[in-house]
Coordinates of C-alpha atoms and ligand atoms in Angstrom, one line a residue:
M1 CA 0.0 0.0 0.0
I2 CA 1.3 3.4 -0.9
N3 CA 1.8 6.0 1.8
V4 CA 2.5 9.7 1.3
D5 CA 4.3 11.6 4.0
I6 CA 4.3 15.4 3.7
S7 CA 5.8 16.1 7.1
N8 CA 8.9 17.6 5.3
V9 CA 7.1 20.4 3.5
W10 CA 6.0 22.4 6.5
G11 CA 9.0 24.7 6.3
E12 CA 7.5 26.1 3.1
C13 CA 3.8 26.0 3.8
S14 CA 1.4 25.4 6.7
L15 CA -1.1 22.8 7.6
N16 CA -3.7 25.5 7.4
D17 CA -2.7 26.3 3.8
L18 CA -3.1 22.6 3.0
L19 CA -6.5 22.3 4.6
G20 CA -7.5 25.4 2.8
L21 CA -7.2 23.4 -0.4
E22 CA -9.6 20.7 0.7
K23 CA -12.5 22.0 -1.4
E24 CA -10.3 22.3 -4.5
V25 CA -9.0 18.8 -4.2
F26 CA -12.5 17.5 -3.6
E27 CA -13.8 19.3 -6.7
A28 CA -10.9 18.1 -8.8
H29 CA -11.3 14.5 -7.7
K30 CA -15.1 14.6 -8.2
M31 CA -14.8 16.2 -11.6
L32 CA -12.4 13.4 -12.6
I33 CA -14.5 10.4 -11.5
E34 CA -17.8 11.9 -12.6
R35 CA -16.1 12.6 -15.9
K36 CA -17.2 16.3 -16.0
G37 CA -13.9 18.0 -16.5
P38 CA -12.0 19.0 -19.6
G39 CA -10.8 16.0 -21.6
N40 CA -13.4 13.8 -20.0
D41 CA -13.5 11.6 -23.1
Y42 CA -10.0 10.4 -22.2
L43 CA -10.8 8.9 -18.8
G44 CA -10.9 5.2 -19.8
W45 CA -7.8 4.5 -17.7
L46 CA -9.9 4.9 -14.6
D47 CA -11.6 1.6 -15.5
L48 CA -8.6 -0.4 -16.5
P49 CA -7.5 -1.8 -13.1
S50 CA -9.1 -5.2 -12.5
F51 CA -8.9 -7.9 -9.9
E52 CA -9.9 -10.4 -12.6
A53 CA -8.2 -11.3 -15.8
T54 CA -10.0 -9.9 -18.9
D55 CA -10.3 -11.6 -22.3
E56 CA -7.7 -9.2 -23.6
M57 CA -5.3 -10.2 -20.8
R58 CA -5.8 -13.8 -21.6
R59 CA -5.1 -13.2 -25.3
I60 CA -2.0 -11.2 -24.3
V61 CA -0.7 -14.1 -22.1
S62 CA -1.3 -16.6 -24.9
A63 CA 0.5 -14.4 -27.5
A64 CA 3.4 -13.8 -25.0
K65 CA 3.7 -17.6 -24.5
R66 CA 4.1 -18.1 -28.3
I67 CA 6.5 -15.2 -28.6
R68 CA 8.6 -16.6 -25.7
E69 CA 8.8 -19.9 -27.5
H70 CA 9.9 -18.7 -30.9
S71 CA 11.8 -15.4 -30.2
E72 CA 15.1 -14.7 -28.5
V73 CA 14.5 -11.0 -28.9
F74 CA 11.3 -8.9 -28.8
V75 CA 11.5 -5.4 -30.2
V76 CA 9.0 -3.0 -28.8
V77 CA 8.4 -0.1 -31.3
G78 CA 6.9 3.1 -29.9
I79 CA 7.5 6.5 -28.4
G80 CA 6.1 8.5 -25.6
G81 CA 3.7 6.4 -23.5
S82 CA 4.1 3.5 -25.9
Y83 CA 7.8 3.4 -25.0
L84 CA 8.2 4.8 -21.5
G85 CA 5.5 2.7 -19.9
P86 CA 6.7 -0.8 -20.9
R87 CA 10.4 0.1 -20.5
A88 CA 9.9 1.7 -17.1
A89 CA 8.0 -1.4 -15.9
I90 CA 10.4 -4.0 -17.2
E91 CA 13.5 -2.1 -15.8
L92 CA 12.0 -1.4 -12.4
V93 CA 11.0 -5.0 -11.7
K94 CA 13.7 -6.9 -13.6
G95 CA 16.5 -4.5 -13.3
Q96 CA 18.4 -2.4 -15.9
N97 CA 20.5 -5.4 -17.0
H98 CA 17.5 -7.7 -17.6
N99 CA 18.7 -8.5 -21.1
L100 CA 21.9 -10.0 -19.8
R101 CA 20.1 -12.6 -17.6
G102 CA 19.5 -15.0 -20.4
R103 CA 16.3 -16.6 -19.0
D104 CA 13.7 -14.6 -20.9
P105 CA 13.7 -13.1 -24.4
Q106 CA 15.7 -9.9 -24.6
I107 CA 13.6 -6.8 -24.9
F108 CA 14.8 -4.0 -27.1
F109 CA 13.2 -0.7 -27.9
A110 CA 13.0 1.0 -31.3
G111 CA 11.0 3.9 -32.8
N112 CA 11.7 6.2 -29.8
N113 CA 14.3 8.3 -31.6
L114 CA 15.6 9.2 -35.1
S115 CA 19.2 8.2 -34.3
T116 CA 21.1 6.4 -37.1
R117 CA 23.5 5.1 -34.6
A118 CA 20.8 3.6 -32.4
W119 CA 19.1 2.0 -35.4
Q120 CA 22.4 0.5 -36.7
E121 CA 23.2 -0.8 -33.2
L122 CA 19.7 -2.5 -33.1
C123 CA 20.3 -4.1 -36.5
A124 CA 23.7 -5.5 -35.2
L125 CA 22.0 -6.9 -32.1
L126 CA 19.3 -8.6 -34.2
E127 CA 21.9 -10.2 -36.5
G128 CA 21.4 -14.0 -36.3
K129 CA 18.7 -13.8 -33.6
D130 CA 15.1 -15.0 -33.9
F131 CA 12.9 -12.0 -33.1
S132 CA 9.4 -10.6 -33.1
I133 CA 8.1 -7.1 -33.0
N134 CA 5.4 -5.2 -31.2
I135 CA 4.4 -2.0 -32.9
I136 CA 2.6 0.3 -30.5
S137 CA 1.0 3.5 -31.5
K138 CA -2.4 4.9 -30.6
S139 CA -2.6 7.3 -33.6
G140 CA -0.7 5.0 -35.9
T141 CA 0.9 7.9 -37.6
T142 CA 3.8 8.9 -35.3
T143 CA 6.9 9.4 -37.4
E144 CA 9.6 7.6 -35.3
P145 CA 7.8 4.3 -34.8
A146 CA 6.4 4.4 -38.4
I147 CA 10.0 4.6 -39.8
A148 CA 11.2 1.8 -37.5
T149 CA 8.2 -0.3 -38.3
R150 CA 8.7 -0.2 -42.1
A151 CA 12.3 -1.3 -41.7
L152 CA 11.7 -4.0 -39.1
K153 CA 8.9 -5.4 -41.2
W154 CA 11.2 -5.7 -44.2
M155 CA 13.8 -7.4 -42.0
L156 CA 11.3 -9.9 -40.8
E157 CA 10.0 -10.6 -44.3
R158 CA 13.5 -11.1 -45.7
K159 CA 14.5 -13.4 -42.8
Y160 CA 11.4 -15.5 -42.5
G161 CA 9.3 -15.0 -45.7
A162 CA 6.0 -13.1 -45.7
D163 CA 3.9 -15.8 -44.0
E164 CA 6.1 -16.5 -41.1
A165 CA 6.9 -12.8 -40.7
K166 CA 3.1 -12.2 -40.1
K167 CA 3.3 -14.5 -37.1
R168 CA 6.0 -12.3 -35.6
I169 CA 4.4 -8.9 -35.9
F170 CA 2.1 -7.8 -33.2
V171 CA 0.2 -4.5 -33.3
T172 CA -1.2 -2.5 -30.4
T173 CA -3.3 0.4 -31.5
D174 CA -6.8 2.0 -31.6
P175 CA -9.5 -0.6 -32.2
A176 CA -10.9 1.1 -35.3
K177 CA -9.0 4.1 -36.5
G178 CA -5.5 5.0 -37.9
A179 CA -2.9 3.8 -40.3
L180 CA -1.7 1.1 -38.0
R181 CA -5.1 -0.4 -37.5
Q182 CA -5.5 -0.5 -41.3
I183 CA -2.1 -2.1 -41.7
A184 CA -2.9 -4.8 -39.1
T185 CA -6.2 -5.6 -40.7
E186 CA -4.9 -5.7 -44.3
E187 CA -1.8 -7.7 -43.4
G188 CA -3.5 -10.0 -40.9
Y189 CA -1.3 -9.2 -37.9
E190 CA -2.4 -10.2 -34.5
S191 CA -3.5 -7.1 -32.8
F192 CA -4.4 -5.6 -29.4
V193 CA -6.4 -2.6 -28.4
I194 CA -5.6 0.8 -26.9
P195 CA -9.2 1.9 -26.0
P196 CA -10.2 5.1 -27.7
D197 CA -10.7 6.8 -24.4
V198 CA -7.2 6.1 -23.1
G199 CA -4.4 8.5 -24.1
G200 CA -0.7 7.4 -24.7
R201 CA 0.7 8.4 -21.3
Y202 CA -2.2 6.8 -19.4
S203 CA -2.0 3.5 -21.4
V204 CA 0.5 1.4 -19.6
L205 CA -2.2 -0.8 -18.1
T206 CA -3.5 -1.7 -21.5
A207 CA -1.8 -4.0 -24.0
V208 CA 0.7 -1.2 -24.5
G209 CA 2.4 -2.3 -21.2
L210 CA 0.9 -5.7 -20.8
L211 CA 2.2 -7.5 -23.9
P212 CA 5.8 -6.5 -23.5
L213 CA 5.7 -7.2 -19.8
A214 CA 4.2 -10.6 -20.3
V215 CA 6.9 -11.4 -22.9
A216 CA 9.5 -10.3 -20.4
G217 CA 8.2 -12.9 -18.0
M218 CA 6.4 -10.6 -15.7
D219 CA 3.1 -11.4 -14.0
I220 CA 0.5 -9.1 -15.6
T221 CA -2.3 -10.4 -13.3
E222 CA -0.3 -9.3 -10.3
L223 CA 0.4 -5.9 -11.9
M224 CA -3.4 -5.4 -12.5
F225 CA -4.1 -6.7 -9.0
G226 CA -1.9 -4.0 -7.6
A227 CA -3.5 -1.3 -9.8
A228 CA -7.0 -2.5 -8.7
A229 CA -6.0 -2.5 -5.0
A230 CA -4.7 1.1 -5.5
K231 CA -8.0 2.1 -7.2
R232 CA -9.9 0.7 -4.2
D233 CA -7.6 2.3 -1.6
L234 CA -7.4 5.7 -3.3
G235 CA -11.2 6.2 -3.6
A236 CA -11.5 8.2 -0.3
F237 CA -12.6 11.8 -0.6
S238 CA -10.3 13.1 2.3
F239 CA -6.8 13.9 3.1
E240 CA -6.4 10.3 4.2
N241 CA -6.2 9.5 0.5
P242 CA -2.4 9.6 -0.4
A243 CA -3.3 10.8 -3.9
W244 CA -5.0 13.8 -2.3
L245 CA -2.0 14.6 -0.2
Y246 CA 0.4 14.4 -3.1
A247 CA -1.8 16.4 -5.5
A248 CA -2.5 19.1 -2.8
A249 CA 1.0 19.4 -1.5
R250 CA 2.6 19.8 -4.9
N251 CA 0.1 22.4 -5.9
L252 CA 0.6 24.3 -2.7
L253 CA 4.4 24.3 -3.2
Y254 CA 3.9 25.4 -6.8
R255 CA 1.8 28.3 -5.6
N256 CA 4.6 29.2 -3.1
G257 CA 7.1 29.5 -5.9
K258 CA 8.4 26.0 -6.2
K259 CA 8.3 25.6 -9.9
L260 CA 10.4 22.5 -10.3
E261 CA 9.7 19.0 -8.9
I262 CA 12.5 16.5 -8.8
L263 CA 11.4 12.9 -8.6
C264 CA 14.2 11.3 -6.6
N265 CA 14.7 7.5 -6.8
W266 CA 16.9 5.5 -4.6
E267 CA 16.7 2.5 -6.9
P268 CA 18.8 2.7 -10.1
S269 CA 16.3 0.4 -11.8
A270 CA 13.6 3.1 -11.3
R271 CA 15.4 5.6 -13.6
L272 CA 13.0 4.9 -16.5
F273 CA 10.1 4.9 -14.1
G274 CA 11.1 8.5 -13.5
G275 CA 10.9 9.0 -17.3
W276 CA 7.4 7.6 -17.3
W277 CA 6.4 9.9 -14.5
Q278 CA 8.0 12.9 -16.2
Q279 CA 6.0 12.3 -19.4
L280 CA 2.8 11.8 -17.3
F281 CA 3.1 15.0 -15.4
G282 CA 5.0 17.1 -18.0
E283 CA 2.5 16.5 -20.9
S284 CA -0.5 16.6 -18.6
E285 CA 0.3 19.8 -16.8
G286 CA 2.6 21.9 -18.9
K287 CA 0.2 24.1 -20.8
D288 CA -1.6 27.4 -20.8
G289 CA 1.6 29.0 -19.4
K290 CA 1.4 26.8 -16.2
G291 CA 2.9 23.6 -14.8
I292 CA 5.5 22.3 -12.4
F293 CA 8.6 21.3 -14.5
P294 CA 9.2 17.6 -13.8
V295 CA 12.8 16.4 -13.5
T296 CA 14.2 13.2 -12.2
A297 CA 17.3 12.2 -10.2
E298 CA 18.8 9.0 -9.1
F299 CA 20.3 8.9 -5.6
T300 CA 22.9 8.4 -4.4
A301 CA 24.5 8.8 -7.9
D302 CA 23.1 12.2 -8.6
L303 CA 23.9 13.5 -5.1
H304 CA 27.4 13.7 -6.6
S305 CA 26.2 15.9 -9.4
L306 CA 22.8 17.6 -8.9
G307 CA 23.2 17.4 -5.1
Q308 CA 25.1 20.7 -5.0
M309 CA 22.4 22.5 -7.0
I310 CA 19.6 21.0 -4.9
Q311 CA 21.4 21.9 -1.7
Q312 CA 22.4 25.5 -2.5
G313 CA 21.0 26.6 -5.9
E314 CA 18.0 28.7 -6.5
R315 CA 15.2 27.8 -4.0
N316 CA 12.6 27.1 -6.6
L317 CA 12.3 23.4 -6.3
F318 CA 10.9 20.6 -4.2
E319 CA 11.5 16.8 -4.2
T320 CA 9.2 13.9 -4.4
V321 CA 11.2 10.9 -3.1
I322 CA 10.1 7.3 -3.8
R323 CA 11.2 4.8 -1.2
F324 CA 10.7 1.1 -1.6
V325 CA 10.8 -1.5 1.2
P326 CA 14.3 -3.1 0.8
P327 CA 14.6 -6.7 -0.3
R328 CA 14.3 -9.3 2.5
K329 CA 17.6 -10.8 1.6
R330 CA 20.3 -8.6 3.1
T331 CA 23.8 -7.9 1.8
M332 CA 26.3 -7.4 4.6
I333 CA 29.5 -5.4 4.7
E334 CA 32.5 -7.5 5.7
M335 CA 35.5 -6.9 7.9
D336 CA 38.9 -6.4 6.2
W337 CA 42.0 -7.2 8.3
K338 CA 44.1 -4.4 6.9
N339 CA 41.3 -1.8 6.9
L340 CA 43.2 0.4 4.5
D341 CA 40.0 2.0 3.3
G342 CA 39.0 2.7 6.9
L343 CA 35.6 1.1 6.4
N344 CA 35.7 -1.4 9.3
Y345 CA 33.3 0.9 11.2
L346 CA 30.6 -0.5 8.9
E347 CA 31.5 -4.1 9.5
G348 CA 28.4 -6.2 10.1
K349 CA 26.1 -3.6 8.9
S350 CA 23.8 -4.3 5.9
L351 CA 24.0 -2.3 2.7
D352 CA 20.4 -1.2 3.1
F353 CA 21.2 0.1 6.6
V354 CA 23.9 2.2 5.1
E355 CA 21.5 3.3 2.3
E356 CA 18.8 4.2 4.9
Q357 CA 21.3 6.4 6.8
A358 CA 22.3 8.1 3.5
F359 CA 18.6 8.7 2.8
Q360 CA 17.9 10.1 6.3
G361 CA 21.1 12.3 6.1
T362 CA 20.1 13.6 2.6
L363 CA 16.5 14.3 3.7
A364 CA 17.6 16.3 6.7
A365 CA 20.2 18.2 4.6
H366 CA 17.8 19.1 1.8
V367 CA 15.0 20.1 4.1
D368 CA 17.5 22.3 6.1
G369 CA 18.6 23.7 2.8
G370 CA 15.0 24.9 2.0
V371 CA 13.9 22.0 -0.2
P372 CA 10.5 20.7 0.8
V373 CA 10.3 16.9 0.4
I374 CA 7.2 14.8 -0.3
L375 CA 7.8 11.1 0.5
V376 CA 6.1 8.4 -1.4
Q377 CA 6.6 5.1 0.4
A378 CA 5.9 1.9 -1.5
D379 CA 6.2 -1.8 -0.7
E380 CA 9.1 -4.0 -2.0
V381 CA 9.6 -3.7 -5.8
C382 CA 7.4 -6.3 -7.5
D383 CA 4.7 -6.5 -10.2
R384 CA 2.0 -5.7 -7.7
T385 CA 3.8 -2.6 -6.2
L386 CA 4.4 -1.4 -9.7
G387 CA 0.7 -1.6 -10.6
E388 CA -0.1 0.4 -7.4
L389 CA 2.4 3.1 -8.3
F390 CA 1.1 3.4 -11.9
Y391 CA -2.4 4.0 -10.7
F392 CA -1.4 6.2 -7.8
F393 CA 0.5 8.6 -10.1
E394 CA -2.1 8.6 -12.8
L395 CA -4.9 9.5 -10.4
S396 CA -2.7 12.1 -8.6
C397 CA -1.9 13.6 -11.9
G398 CA -5.5 13.9 -13.0
I399 CA -6.5 15.5 -9.7
S400 CA -3.4 17.8 -9.7
A401 CA -4.0 19.0 -13.3
Y402 CA -7.6 19.8 -12.6
M403 CA -6.5 21.8 -9.5
L404 CA -4.1 23.6 -11.8
G405 CA -7.0 24.4 -14.2
V406 CA -5.6 22.6 -17.3
N407 CA -6.9 19.7 -19.4
P408 CA -4.6 16.8 -18.5
F409 CA -5.4 14.7 -21.5
N410 CA -4.3 16.7 -24.5
Q411 CA -0.9 17.8 -25.7
P412 CA -1.5 20.6 -28.2
G413 CA 2.0 21.9 -27.8
V414 CA 3.6 18.8 -29.2
E415 CA 2.2 19.6 -32.7
F416 CA 4.4 22.6 -33.1
Y417 CA 7.7 20.8 -33.6
K418 CA 6.0 18.2 -35.7
R419 CA 4.6 20.9 -38.1
N420 CA 8.1 22.4 -38.6
M421 CA 9.7 19.0 -39.1
F422 CA 7.0 18.0 -41.7
Q423 CA 7.4 21.3 -43.5
L424 CA 11.2 20.7 -43.7
L425 CA 10.8 17.1 -44.8
G426 CA 8.2 18.1 -47.5
K427 CA 5.4 15.9 -46.1
P428 CA 2.4 16.3 -48.4
G429 CA -0.1 18.8 -46.9
Y430 CA 2.7 20.7 -45.0
E431 CA 4.2 22.6 -48.0
I432 CA 5.6 26.0 -47.0
K433 CA 3.6 28.6 -48.8
Q434 CA 5.7 31.0 -50.9
Ligands
PA5_1 O1 0.7 10.8 -24.2 C1 0.5 10.9 -25.4 O2 -0.6 10.7 -25.9 C2 1.7 11.0 -26.3 O3 2.9 11.4 -25.7 C3 1.9 9.7 -27.1 O4 2.2 8.7 -26.1 C4 3.1 9.8 -28.1 O5 3.0 11.0 -28.8 C5 3.0 8.6 -29.0 O6 1.8 8.7 -29.7 P1 1.2 7.4 -30.5 O7 0.9 6.3 -29.5 O8 0.0 7.9 -31.2 O9 2.3 7.0 -31.5

């Protein structure tokens, strides 16, 4: 169960200030679940968590079983939510080096950049390997995944022939609309659905996340169970609800001049989870001249880089720190007879004990330095905890964005760079008028 501790924000705002927001949080939460706010046709993610496996989940598990049997590598093609969700989930639970373990198919990602080097590296990694691909795009028209798809499809057809290639191409897209749906139908690819009322950054609990996770050997039923438990637990309309505390505290801090939020992870494997969070909050809130700028940091590594800035730079930031319960199996620090490094004072202490002291020391230093800290405490890293975290942050983001007065479910600003790029590339319909 997720717990939010805001006892380290009181240097910057008061309990009265927070309680003064009660009506606003209430209205925002109500607007969300009654589907009465802006963007209310994109609230399908509220209904995704489920204690029971759905037909779509059963189809996903069956496809994943086949893929695991015939593929050494699974390439997930997508960008934005179609990339960050699955990658964040796999890395958090299985570790950043999951591809070196050798037990499950390797999972590579493509279509999330336009880098020639990255593409050529992927081609080299696929050399001589049996592989399948999962093309994920809600719109079906996004440039980066579309370019990668075209090339990967050719690679598969050359390697296996058209008929066998078909069995190795899996599509996740809108059920009826878009180029990718048309491709899947015409070519006869097995396909999965991103419901029309679920936007990219809220889609990780659809086939977008579930198929790659299942191929990676994760338990998607547990993941969904965690999300469903979070949905049940985060239903309260009071400050006992951790999502209320998080949404209210960050809005209060923002109004008090804290324009930057750093999501601090103490688990290296949560780095990409930070990326997922960054997209969720950044694209949902950054509009109409408003929004907390979301950045991420990995501690203790970034204490040796960003730490200085956090401690003594401009006082315009706050931290949200995610803490997981440490693994039950302890790693102990051993005695060294020579003690040349002077570390014998740690003999017999566990690594997580040292980490906890580093965390407490950092917390005290940052709070003393004028950086308010919101603590998000989660259980041990596992599929279920991950499901809880996904739903917790999605709900908090919806509430928070409504408090900010923006539509969390659109991203009109993203179109500007695309228009310029299409003009420069000469895409039909985007010609520069002389
Ligand atoms: O949150 C969003 O909707 C976007 O960031 C999308 O995830 C991203 O642009 C990719 O879009 P699509 O899935 O249509 O390819």
